[in-house]
mmCIF file of C-alpha atoms in Angstrom:
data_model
loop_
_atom_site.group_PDB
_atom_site.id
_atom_site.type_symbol
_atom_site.label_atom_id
_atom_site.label_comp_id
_atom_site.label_asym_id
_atom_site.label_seq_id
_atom_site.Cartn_x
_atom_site.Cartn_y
_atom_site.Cartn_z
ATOM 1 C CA UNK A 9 18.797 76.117 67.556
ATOM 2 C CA UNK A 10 22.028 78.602 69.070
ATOM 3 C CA UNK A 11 20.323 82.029 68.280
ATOM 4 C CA UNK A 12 22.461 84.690 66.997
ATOM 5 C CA UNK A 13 23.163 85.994 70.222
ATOM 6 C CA UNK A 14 24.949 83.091 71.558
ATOM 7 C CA UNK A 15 27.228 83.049 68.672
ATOM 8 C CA UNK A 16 28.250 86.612 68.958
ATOM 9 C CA UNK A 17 29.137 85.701 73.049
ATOM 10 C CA UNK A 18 31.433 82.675 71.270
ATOM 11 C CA UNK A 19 33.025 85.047 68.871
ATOM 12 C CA UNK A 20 33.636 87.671 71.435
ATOM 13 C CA UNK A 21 35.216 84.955 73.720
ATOM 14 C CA UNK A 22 37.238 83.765 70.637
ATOM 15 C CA UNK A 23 39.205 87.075 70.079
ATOM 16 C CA UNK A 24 39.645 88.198 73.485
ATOM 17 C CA UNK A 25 41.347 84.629 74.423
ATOM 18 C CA UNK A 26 43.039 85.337 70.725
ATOM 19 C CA UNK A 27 44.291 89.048 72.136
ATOM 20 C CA UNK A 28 45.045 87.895 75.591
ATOM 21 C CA UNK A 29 47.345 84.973 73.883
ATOM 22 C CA UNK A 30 48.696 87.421 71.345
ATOM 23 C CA UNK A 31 49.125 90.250 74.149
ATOM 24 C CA UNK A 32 51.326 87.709 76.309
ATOM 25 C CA UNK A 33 53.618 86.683 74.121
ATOM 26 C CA UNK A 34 54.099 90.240 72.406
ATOM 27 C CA UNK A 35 54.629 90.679 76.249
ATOM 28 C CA UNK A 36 57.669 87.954 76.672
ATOM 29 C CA UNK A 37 59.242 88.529 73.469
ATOM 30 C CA UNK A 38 59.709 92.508 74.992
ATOM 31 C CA UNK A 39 60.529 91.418 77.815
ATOM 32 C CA UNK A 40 63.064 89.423 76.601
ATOM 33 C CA UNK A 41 64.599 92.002 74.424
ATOM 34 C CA UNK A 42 64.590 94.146 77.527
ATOM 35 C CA UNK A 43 66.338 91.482 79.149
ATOM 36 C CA UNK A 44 69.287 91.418 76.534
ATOM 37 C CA UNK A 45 69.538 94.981 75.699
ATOM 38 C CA UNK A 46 69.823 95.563 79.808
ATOM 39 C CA UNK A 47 72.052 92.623 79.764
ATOM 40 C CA UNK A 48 74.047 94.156 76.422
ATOM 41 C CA UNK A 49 74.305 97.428 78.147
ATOM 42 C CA UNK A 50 75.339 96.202 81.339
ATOM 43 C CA UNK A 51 78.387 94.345 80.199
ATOM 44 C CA UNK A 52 79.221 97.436 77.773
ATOM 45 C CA UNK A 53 79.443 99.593 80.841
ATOM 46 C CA UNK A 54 81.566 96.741 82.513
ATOM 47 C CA UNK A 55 83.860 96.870 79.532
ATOM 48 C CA UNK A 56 84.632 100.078 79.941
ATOM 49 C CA UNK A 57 85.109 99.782 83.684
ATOM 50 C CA UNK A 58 87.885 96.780 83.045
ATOM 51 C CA UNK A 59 89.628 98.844 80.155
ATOM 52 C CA UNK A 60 89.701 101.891 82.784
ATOM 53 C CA UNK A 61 91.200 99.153 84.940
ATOM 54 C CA UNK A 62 94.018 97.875 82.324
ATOM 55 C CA UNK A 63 94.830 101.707 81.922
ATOM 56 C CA UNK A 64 95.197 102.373 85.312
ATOM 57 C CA UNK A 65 97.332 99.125 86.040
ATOM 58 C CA UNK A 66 99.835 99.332 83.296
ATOM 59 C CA UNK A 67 100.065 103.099 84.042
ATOM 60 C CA UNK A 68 100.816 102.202 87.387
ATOM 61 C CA UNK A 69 103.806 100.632 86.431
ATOM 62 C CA UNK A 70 105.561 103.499 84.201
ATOM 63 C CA UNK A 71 104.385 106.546 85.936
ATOM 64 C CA UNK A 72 104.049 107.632 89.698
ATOM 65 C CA UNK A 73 107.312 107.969 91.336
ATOM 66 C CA UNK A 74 107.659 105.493 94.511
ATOM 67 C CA UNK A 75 103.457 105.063 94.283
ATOM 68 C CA UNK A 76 102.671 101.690 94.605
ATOM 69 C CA UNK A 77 98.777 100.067 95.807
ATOM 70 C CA UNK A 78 97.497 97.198 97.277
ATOM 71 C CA UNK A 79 93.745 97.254 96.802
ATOM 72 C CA UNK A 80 91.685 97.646 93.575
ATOM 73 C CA UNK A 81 88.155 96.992 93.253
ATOM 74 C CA UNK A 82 84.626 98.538 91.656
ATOM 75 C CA UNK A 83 82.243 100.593 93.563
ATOM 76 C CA UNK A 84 79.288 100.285 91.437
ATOM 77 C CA UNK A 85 77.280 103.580 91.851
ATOM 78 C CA UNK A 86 73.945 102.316 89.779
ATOM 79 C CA UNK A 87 73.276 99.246 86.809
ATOM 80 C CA UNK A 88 74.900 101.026 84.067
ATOM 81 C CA UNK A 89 78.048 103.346 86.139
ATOM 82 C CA UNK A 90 80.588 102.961 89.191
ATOM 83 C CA UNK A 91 84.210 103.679 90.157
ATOM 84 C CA UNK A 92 87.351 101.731 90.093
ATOM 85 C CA UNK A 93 89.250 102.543 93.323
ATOM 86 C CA UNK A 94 93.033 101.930 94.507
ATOM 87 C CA UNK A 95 94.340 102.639 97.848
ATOM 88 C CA UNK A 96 97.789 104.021 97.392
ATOM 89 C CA UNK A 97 100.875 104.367 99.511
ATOM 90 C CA UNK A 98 104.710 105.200 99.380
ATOM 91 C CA UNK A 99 107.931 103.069 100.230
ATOM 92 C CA UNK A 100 110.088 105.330 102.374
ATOM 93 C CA UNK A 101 113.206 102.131 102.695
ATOM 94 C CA UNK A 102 110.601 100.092 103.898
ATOM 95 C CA UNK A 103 107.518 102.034 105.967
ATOM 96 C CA UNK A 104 104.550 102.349 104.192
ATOM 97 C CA UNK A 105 103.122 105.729 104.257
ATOM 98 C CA UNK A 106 99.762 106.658 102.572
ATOM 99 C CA UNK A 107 99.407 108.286 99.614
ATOM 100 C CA UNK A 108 95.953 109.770 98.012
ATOM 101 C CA UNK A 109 93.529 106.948 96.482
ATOM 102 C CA UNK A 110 92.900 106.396 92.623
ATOM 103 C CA UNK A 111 89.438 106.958 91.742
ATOM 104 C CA UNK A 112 88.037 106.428 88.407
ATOM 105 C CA UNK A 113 84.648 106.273 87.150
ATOM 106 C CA UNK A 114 82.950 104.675 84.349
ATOM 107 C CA UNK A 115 80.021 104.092 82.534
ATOM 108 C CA UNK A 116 78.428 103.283 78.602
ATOM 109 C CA UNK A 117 79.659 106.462 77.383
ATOM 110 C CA UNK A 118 83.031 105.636 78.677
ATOM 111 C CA UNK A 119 85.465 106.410 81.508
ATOM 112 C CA UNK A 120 87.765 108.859 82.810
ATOM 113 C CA UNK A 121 90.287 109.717 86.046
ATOM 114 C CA UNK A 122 89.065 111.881 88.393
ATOM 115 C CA UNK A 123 91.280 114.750 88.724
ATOM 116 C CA UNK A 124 91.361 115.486 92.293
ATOM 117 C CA UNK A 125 92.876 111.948 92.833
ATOM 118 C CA UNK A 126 95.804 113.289 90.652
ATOM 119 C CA UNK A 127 96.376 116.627 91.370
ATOM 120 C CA UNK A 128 99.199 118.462 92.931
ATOM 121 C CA UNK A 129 99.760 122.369 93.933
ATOM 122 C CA UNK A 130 102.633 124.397 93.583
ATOM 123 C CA UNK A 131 104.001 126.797 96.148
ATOM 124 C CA UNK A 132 106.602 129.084 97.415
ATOM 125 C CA UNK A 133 108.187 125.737 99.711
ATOM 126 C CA UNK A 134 107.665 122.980 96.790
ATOM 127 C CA UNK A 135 104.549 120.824 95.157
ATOM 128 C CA UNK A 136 102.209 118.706 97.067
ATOM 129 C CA UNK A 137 99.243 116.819 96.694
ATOM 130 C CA UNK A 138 96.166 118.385 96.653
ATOM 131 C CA UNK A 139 94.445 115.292 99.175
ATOM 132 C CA UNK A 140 97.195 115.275 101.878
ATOM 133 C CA UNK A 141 99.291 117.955 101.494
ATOM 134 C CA UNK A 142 102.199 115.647 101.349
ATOM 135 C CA UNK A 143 105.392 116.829 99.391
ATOM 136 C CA UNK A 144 105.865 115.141 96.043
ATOM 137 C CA UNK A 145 108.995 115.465 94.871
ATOM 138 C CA UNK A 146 110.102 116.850 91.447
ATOM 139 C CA UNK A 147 112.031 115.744 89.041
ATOM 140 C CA UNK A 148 113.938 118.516 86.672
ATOM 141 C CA UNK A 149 114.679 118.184 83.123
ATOM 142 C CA UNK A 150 118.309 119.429 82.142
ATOM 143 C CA UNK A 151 117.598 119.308 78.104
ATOM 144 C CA UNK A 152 115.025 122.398 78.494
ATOM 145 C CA UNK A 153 115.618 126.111 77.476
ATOM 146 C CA UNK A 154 116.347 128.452 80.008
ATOM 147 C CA UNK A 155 114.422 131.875 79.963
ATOM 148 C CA UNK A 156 113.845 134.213 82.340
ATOM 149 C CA UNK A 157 110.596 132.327 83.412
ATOM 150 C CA UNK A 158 111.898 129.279 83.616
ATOM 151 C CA UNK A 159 111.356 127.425 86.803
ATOM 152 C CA UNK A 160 115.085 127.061 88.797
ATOM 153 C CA UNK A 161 116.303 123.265 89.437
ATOM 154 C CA UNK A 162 115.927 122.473 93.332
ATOM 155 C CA UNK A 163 118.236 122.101 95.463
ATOM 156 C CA UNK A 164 116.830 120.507 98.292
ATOM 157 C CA UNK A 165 119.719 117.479 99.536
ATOM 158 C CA UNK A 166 121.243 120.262 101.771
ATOM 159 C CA UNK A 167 117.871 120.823 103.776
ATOM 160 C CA UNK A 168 117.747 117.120 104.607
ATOM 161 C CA UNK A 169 120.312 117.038 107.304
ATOM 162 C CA UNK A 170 117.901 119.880 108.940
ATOM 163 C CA UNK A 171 115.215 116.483 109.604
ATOM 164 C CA UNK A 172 116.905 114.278 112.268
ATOM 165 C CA UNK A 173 115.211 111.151 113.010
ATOM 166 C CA UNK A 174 112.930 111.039 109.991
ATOM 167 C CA UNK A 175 112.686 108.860 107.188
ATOM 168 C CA UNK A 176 113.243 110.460 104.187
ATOM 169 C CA UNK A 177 112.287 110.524 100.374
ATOM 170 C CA UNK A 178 114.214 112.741 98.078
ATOM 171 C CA UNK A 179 114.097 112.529 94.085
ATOM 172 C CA UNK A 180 117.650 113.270 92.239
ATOM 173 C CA UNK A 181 118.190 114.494 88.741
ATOM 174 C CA UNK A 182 121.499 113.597 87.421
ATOM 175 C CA UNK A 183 123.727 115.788 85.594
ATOM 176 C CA UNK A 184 122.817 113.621 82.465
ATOM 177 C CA UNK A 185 121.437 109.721 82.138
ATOM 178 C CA UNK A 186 123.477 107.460 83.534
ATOM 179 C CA UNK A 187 123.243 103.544 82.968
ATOM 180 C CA UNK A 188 121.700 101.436 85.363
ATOM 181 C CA UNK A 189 124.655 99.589 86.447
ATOM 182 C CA UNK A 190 126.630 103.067 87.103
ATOM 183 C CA UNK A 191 124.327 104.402 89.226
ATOM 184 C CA UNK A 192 124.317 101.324 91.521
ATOM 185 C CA UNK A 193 127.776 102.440 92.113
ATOM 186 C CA UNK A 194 127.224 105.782 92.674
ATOM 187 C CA UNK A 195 124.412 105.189 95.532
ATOM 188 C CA UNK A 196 125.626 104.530 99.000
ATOM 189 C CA UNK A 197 124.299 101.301 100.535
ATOM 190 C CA UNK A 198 122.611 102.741 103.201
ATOM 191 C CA UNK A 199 119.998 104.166 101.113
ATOM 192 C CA UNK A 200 117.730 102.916 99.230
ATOM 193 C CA UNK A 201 116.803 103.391 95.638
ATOM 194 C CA UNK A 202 113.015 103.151 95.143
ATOM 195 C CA UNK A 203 112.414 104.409 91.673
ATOM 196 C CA UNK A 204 114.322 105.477 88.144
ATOM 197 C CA UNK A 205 113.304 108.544 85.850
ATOM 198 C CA UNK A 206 113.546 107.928 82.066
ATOM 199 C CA UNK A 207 113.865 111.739 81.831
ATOM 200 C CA UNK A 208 113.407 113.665 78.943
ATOM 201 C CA UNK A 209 114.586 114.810 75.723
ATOM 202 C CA UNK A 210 112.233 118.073 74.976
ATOM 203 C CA UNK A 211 113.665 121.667 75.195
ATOM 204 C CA UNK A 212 110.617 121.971 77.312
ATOM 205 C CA UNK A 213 111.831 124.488 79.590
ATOM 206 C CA UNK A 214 110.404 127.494 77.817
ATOM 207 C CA UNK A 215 106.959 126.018 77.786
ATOM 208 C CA UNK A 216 106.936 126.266 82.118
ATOM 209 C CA UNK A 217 108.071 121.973 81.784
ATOM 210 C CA UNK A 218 111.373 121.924 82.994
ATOM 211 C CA UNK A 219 109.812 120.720 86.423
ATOM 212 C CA UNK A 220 108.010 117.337 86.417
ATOM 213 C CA UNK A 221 105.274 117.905 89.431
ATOM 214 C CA UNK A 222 102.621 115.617 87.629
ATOM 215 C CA UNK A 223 103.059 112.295 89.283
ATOM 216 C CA UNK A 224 100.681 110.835 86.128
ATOM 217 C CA UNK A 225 103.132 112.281 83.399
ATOM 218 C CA UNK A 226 106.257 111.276 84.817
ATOM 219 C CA UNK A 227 108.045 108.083 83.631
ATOM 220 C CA UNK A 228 110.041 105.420 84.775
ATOM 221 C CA UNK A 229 110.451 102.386 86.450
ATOM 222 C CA UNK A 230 109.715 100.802 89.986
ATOM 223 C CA UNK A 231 113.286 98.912 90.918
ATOM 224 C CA UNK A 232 111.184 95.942 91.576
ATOM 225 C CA UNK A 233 110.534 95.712 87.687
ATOM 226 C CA UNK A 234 114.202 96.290 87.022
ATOM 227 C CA UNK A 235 115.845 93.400 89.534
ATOM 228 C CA UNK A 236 112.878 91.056 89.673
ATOM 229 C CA UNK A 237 114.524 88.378 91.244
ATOM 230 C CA UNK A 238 114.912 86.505 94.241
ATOM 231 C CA UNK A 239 116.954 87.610 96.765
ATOM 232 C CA UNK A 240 117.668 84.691 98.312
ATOM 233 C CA UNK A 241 120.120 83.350 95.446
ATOM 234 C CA UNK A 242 117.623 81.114 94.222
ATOM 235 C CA UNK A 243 118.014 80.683 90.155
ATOM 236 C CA UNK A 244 114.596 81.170 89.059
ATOM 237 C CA UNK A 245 113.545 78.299 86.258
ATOM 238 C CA UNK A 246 114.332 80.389 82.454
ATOM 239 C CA UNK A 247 110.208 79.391 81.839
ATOM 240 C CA UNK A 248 109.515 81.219 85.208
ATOM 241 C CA UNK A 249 111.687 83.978 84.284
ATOM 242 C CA UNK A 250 110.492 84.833 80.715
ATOM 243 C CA UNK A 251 106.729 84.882 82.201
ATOM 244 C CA UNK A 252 107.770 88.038 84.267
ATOM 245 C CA UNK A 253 106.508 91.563 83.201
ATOM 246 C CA UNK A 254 109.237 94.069 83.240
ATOM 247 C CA UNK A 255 109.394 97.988 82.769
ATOM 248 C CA UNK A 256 110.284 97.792 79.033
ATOM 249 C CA UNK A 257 107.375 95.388 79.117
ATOM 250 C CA UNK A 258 104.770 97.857 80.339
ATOM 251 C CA UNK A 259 106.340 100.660 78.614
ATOM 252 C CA UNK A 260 105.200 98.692 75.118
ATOM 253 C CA UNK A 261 101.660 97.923 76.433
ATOM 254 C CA UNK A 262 100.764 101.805 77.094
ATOM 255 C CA UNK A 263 98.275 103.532 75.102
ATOM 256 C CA UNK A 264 99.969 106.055 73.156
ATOM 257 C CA UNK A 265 96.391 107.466 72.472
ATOM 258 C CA UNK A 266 95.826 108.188 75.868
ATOM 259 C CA UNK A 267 99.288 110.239 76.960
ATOM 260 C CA UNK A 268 97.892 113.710 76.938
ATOM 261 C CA UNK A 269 99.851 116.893 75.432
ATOM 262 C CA UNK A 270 100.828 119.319 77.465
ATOM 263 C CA UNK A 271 101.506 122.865 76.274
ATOM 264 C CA UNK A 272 101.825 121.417 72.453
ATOM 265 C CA UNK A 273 103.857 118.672 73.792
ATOM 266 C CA UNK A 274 103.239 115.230 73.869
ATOM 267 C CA UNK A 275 104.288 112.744 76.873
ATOM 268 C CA UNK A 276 104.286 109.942 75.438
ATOM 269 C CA UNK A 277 107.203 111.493 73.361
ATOM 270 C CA UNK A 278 109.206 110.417 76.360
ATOM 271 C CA UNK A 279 108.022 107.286 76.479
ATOM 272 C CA UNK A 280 108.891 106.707 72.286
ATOM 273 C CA UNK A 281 112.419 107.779 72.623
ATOM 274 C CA UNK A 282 113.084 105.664 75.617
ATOM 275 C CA UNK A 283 111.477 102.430 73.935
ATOM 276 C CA UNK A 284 112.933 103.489 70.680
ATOM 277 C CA UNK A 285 116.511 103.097 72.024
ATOM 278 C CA UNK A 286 116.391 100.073 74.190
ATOM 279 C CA UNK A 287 112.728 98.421 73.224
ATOM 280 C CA UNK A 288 114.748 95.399 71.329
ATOM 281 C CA UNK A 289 116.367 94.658 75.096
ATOM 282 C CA UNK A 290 115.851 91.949 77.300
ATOM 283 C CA UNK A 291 116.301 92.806 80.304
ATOM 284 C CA UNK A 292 115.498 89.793 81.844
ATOM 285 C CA UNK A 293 119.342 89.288 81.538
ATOM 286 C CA UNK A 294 121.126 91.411 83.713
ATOM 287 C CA UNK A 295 124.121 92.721 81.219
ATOM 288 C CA UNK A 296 121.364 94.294 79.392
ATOM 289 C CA UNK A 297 119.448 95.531 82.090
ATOM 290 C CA UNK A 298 122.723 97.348 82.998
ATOM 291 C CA UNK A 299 122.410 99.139 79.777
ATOM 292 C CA UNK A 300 119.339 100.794 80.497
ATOM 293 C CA UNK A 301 120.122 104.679 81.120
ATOM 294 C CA UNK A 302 118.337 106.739 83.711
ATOM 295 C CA UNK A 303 118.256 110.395 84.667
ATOM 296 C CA UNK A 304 117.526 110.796 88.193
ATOM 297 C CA UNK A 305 115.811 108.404 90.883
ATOM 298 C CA UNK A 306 113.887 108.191 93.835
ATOM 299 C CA UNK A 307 115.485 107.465 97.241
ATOM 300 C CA UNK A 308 114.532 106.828 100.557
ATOM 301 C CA UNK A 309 116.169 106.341 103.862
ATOM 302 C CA UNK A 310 117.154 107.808 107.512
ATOM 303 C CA UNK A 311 117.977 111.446 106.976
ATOM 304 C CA UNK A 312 121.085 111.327 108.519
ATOM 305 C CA UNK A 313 122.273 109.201 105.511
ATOM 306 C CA UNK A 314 121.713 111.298 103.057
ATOM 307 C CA UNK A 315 124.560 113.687 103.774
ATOM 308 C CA UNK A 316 127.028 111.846 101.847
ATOM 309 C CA UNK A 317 125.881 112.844 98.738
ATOM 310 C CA UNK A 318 126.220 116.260 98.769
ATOM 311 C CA UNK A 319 128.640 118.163 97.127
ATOM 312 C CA UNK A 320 128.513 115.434 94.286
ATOM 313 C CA UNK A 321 128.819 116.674 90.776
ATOM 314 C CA UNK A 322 127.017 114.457 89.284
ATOM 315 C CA UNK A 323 123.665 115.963 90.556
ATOM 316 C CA UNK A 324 121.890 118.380 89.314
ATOM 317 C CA UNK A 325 118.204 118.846 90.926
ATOM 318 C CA UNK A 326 117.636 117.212 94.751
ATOM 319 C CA UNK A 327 113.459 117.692 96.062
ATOM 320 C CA UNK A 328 112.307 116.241 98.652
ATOM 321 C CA UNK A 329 109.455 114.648 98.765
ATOM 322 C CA UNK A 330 107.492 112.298 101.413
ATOM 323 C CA UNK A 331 108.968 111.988 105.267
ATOM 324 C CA UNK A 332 107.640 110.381 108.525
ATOM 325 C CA UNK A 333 109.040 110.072 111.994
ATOM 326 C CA UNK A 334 111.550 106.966 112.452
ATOM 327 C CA UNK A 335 110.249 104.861 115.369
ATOM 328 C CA UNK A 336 112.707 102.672 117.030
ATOM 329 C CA UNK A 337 109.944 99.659 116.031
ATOM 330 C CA UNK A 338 110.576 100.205 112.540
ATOM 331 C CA UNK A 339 112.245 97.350 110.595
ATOM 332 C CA UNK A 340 114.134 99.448 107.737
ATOM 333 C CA UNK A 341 115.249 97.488 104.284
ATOM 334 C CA UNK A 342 119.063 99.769 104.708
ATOM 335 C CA UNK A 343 120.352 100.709 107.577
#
C-alpha cells in the first residue's frame, strides 16, 4: 500500500514540474514581448533617423549657397540613438574645396541638427564658419528698412583683383530680381555661376536681417537643378525628363513646420512667396525656366576675371566668400 508519504513526494513533484512548465513559458512569452517592443523601438528610432535624413536632403537642395556633399551615412552611437553625417564641400568653377560636415543626431524622442555644424561668426573683415574659418559669403536684402543699426551692403568685388592667382567665390546681390534668362546675359563667360538667391521680400532690415550669413536660412537654387540637362546635345527621352527633381520641385517638398522664425519672422515666408508666384511652372521647359526671377548669385572663377564686373549698376552687394590657390594642374569648368 503507497503510504501517505509517498504521495505527498508525487504531489510535490507534480507542481514543481507544473511551476517549472508554467515559469518557462511565462518566460518566452516576456521574452518575446521584449523582443518586439526592442524591435518596435528600434525601428521608431530608425524612423526618426531617415526623416532627419529626408530633411536634411531636400534642405540641401534649397538652402546652402554653392554647398554641395558626396557622402551620407548613420553613425549609430547605441541600439536606440546615432548621427546622420555628410561630408560637405564647395565648387569654386570646378575645384572642390571642403566645407564643414553635417551632423545630425537622432533618437526615439526625435532628432535635431547640431549647431556647431551650422554656425557662422561675424566680424570686423566678414562672416565665416565657425569649423574652418572659411569666408561665407553674404547675401544682402535690398527690400529691408534702413536705420541707423542697420548692417551696410558689402562691397567686396573691388578687393578681388587684390587676390592674383586664386580661385575665387564671390556672392552678388542685384539691384532687384532679375529673370533667369537675363542674368545669363549679364554674366561674362569666363565665370561661372554656381548658385541663384530667391531673395527676399521682408522689410527685415530693422530687425538686424538685411544680411543673410545663415547658410541654413538662405534660399535658392543649385544651377544644376535649374539646367539639368545634358551637355552634350543629347535630347533626353520626355519620360526621362519629367522623372527629374528640380528646384521648384524641392521647394514644394520642404517642411514649412520646420523653417524657424527669426526675430518674429518666418523663413519659410521666402520660400511661400517664391512658390506662390511661379509654383504652377514647369521648368522642365526652358521658356519657363527663363521666367524664374533671381536676386543675386553665387560665382566662382580665377580672380583676375572678376574685374569686369565692376562698376556695373546693376549690383548692389558683392562678398566674398571661399578662395584657394590656382595650381597650374587644375582643370577649371571657364577659363
Amino acid at each position: 500500500m503507497e503510504t501517505f508519504e509517498n504521495v505527498a513526494k508525487r504531489s510535490r513533484r507534480k507542481r514543481l514540474w507544473k511551476t517549472v512548465v508554467i515559469s518557462s513559458f511565462v518566460s518566452l512569452v516576456l521574452l518575446g514581448l521584449l523582443g518586439l517592443l526592442g524591435k518596435g523601438l528600434a525601428e521608431l528610432a530608425s524612423s526618426n533617423g531617415r526623416d532627419l535624413q529626408k530633411q536634411y536632403e531636400v534642405m540641401s537642395e534649397i538652402a546652402y549657397p554653392n554647398v554641395d556633399y558626396d557622402s551620407l551615412y548613420y553613425n549609430p552611437t547605441s541600439y536606440l540613438s546615432g548621427t546622420l553625417r555628410s561630408d560637405r564641400f564647395k565648387d569654386l568653377d570646378g575645384v572642390m574645396v571642403d566645407y564643414p560636415a553635417y551632423e545630425g543626431n537622432y533618437s526615439l524622442t526625435g532628432s535635431y541638427k547640431n549647431p556647431t555644424s551650422e554656425a557662422t561668426y561675424s566680424s570686423t573683415s566678414g562672416t565665416y564658419t565657425r569649423e574652418l574659418r572659411q569666408k561665407y559669403p553674404v547675401f544682402y536684402n535690398v527690400n529691408a528698412k534702413q536705420t541707423k543699426s542697420s548692417d551696410p551692403a558689402p562691397q567686396e568685388l573691388v578687393s578681388v583683383k587684390e587676390m592674383p592667382n586664386q580661385l575665387v567665390e564671390v556672392a552678388l546681390t542685384f539691384d532687384k530680381p532679375y529673370t533667369y534668362k537675363e542674368i545669363q546675359q549679364m554674366i561674362p563667360n569666363n565665370l561661372k555661376i554656381n548658385w541663384y538667391w530667391i531673395g527676399s521680400q521682408s522689410e527685415d532690415g530693422e530687425n538686424g536681417m538685411a544680411l543673410r550669413t545663415d547658410p541654413q536660412t538662405t534660399y535658392g537654387a543649385n544651377s544644376t537643378l535649374l539646367n539639368p540637362y545634358p551637355s552634350d546635345g543629347k535630347k533626353e527621352s520626355e519620360e526621362a525628363k519629367q522623372e527629374q527633381q528640380t528646384f521648384l520641385d524641392y521647394l514644394k517638398k520642404a517642411n514649412k513646420n520646420l523653417f524657424p522664425t527669426v526675430n518674429k519672422y518666418n523663413m519659410y515666408d521666402d520660400v511661400k512667396a517664391y512658390l506662390k508666384k511661379f509654383g504652377q511652372l514647369d521648368i522642365r521647359e526652358a521658356e519657363n525656366r527663363d521666367q524664374l526671377t533671381f536676386s543675386g548669385i553665387i560665382l566662382t572663377g580665377k580672380a583676375e576675371n572678376f574685374s569686369q564686373l565692376e562698376g556695373k549698376e546693376w549690383i548692389a552687394a558683392s562678398s566674398i566668400g571661399a578662395s584657394v590657390s590656382n595650381q597650374p594642374y587644375y582643370q577649371l569648368d571657364k577659363e
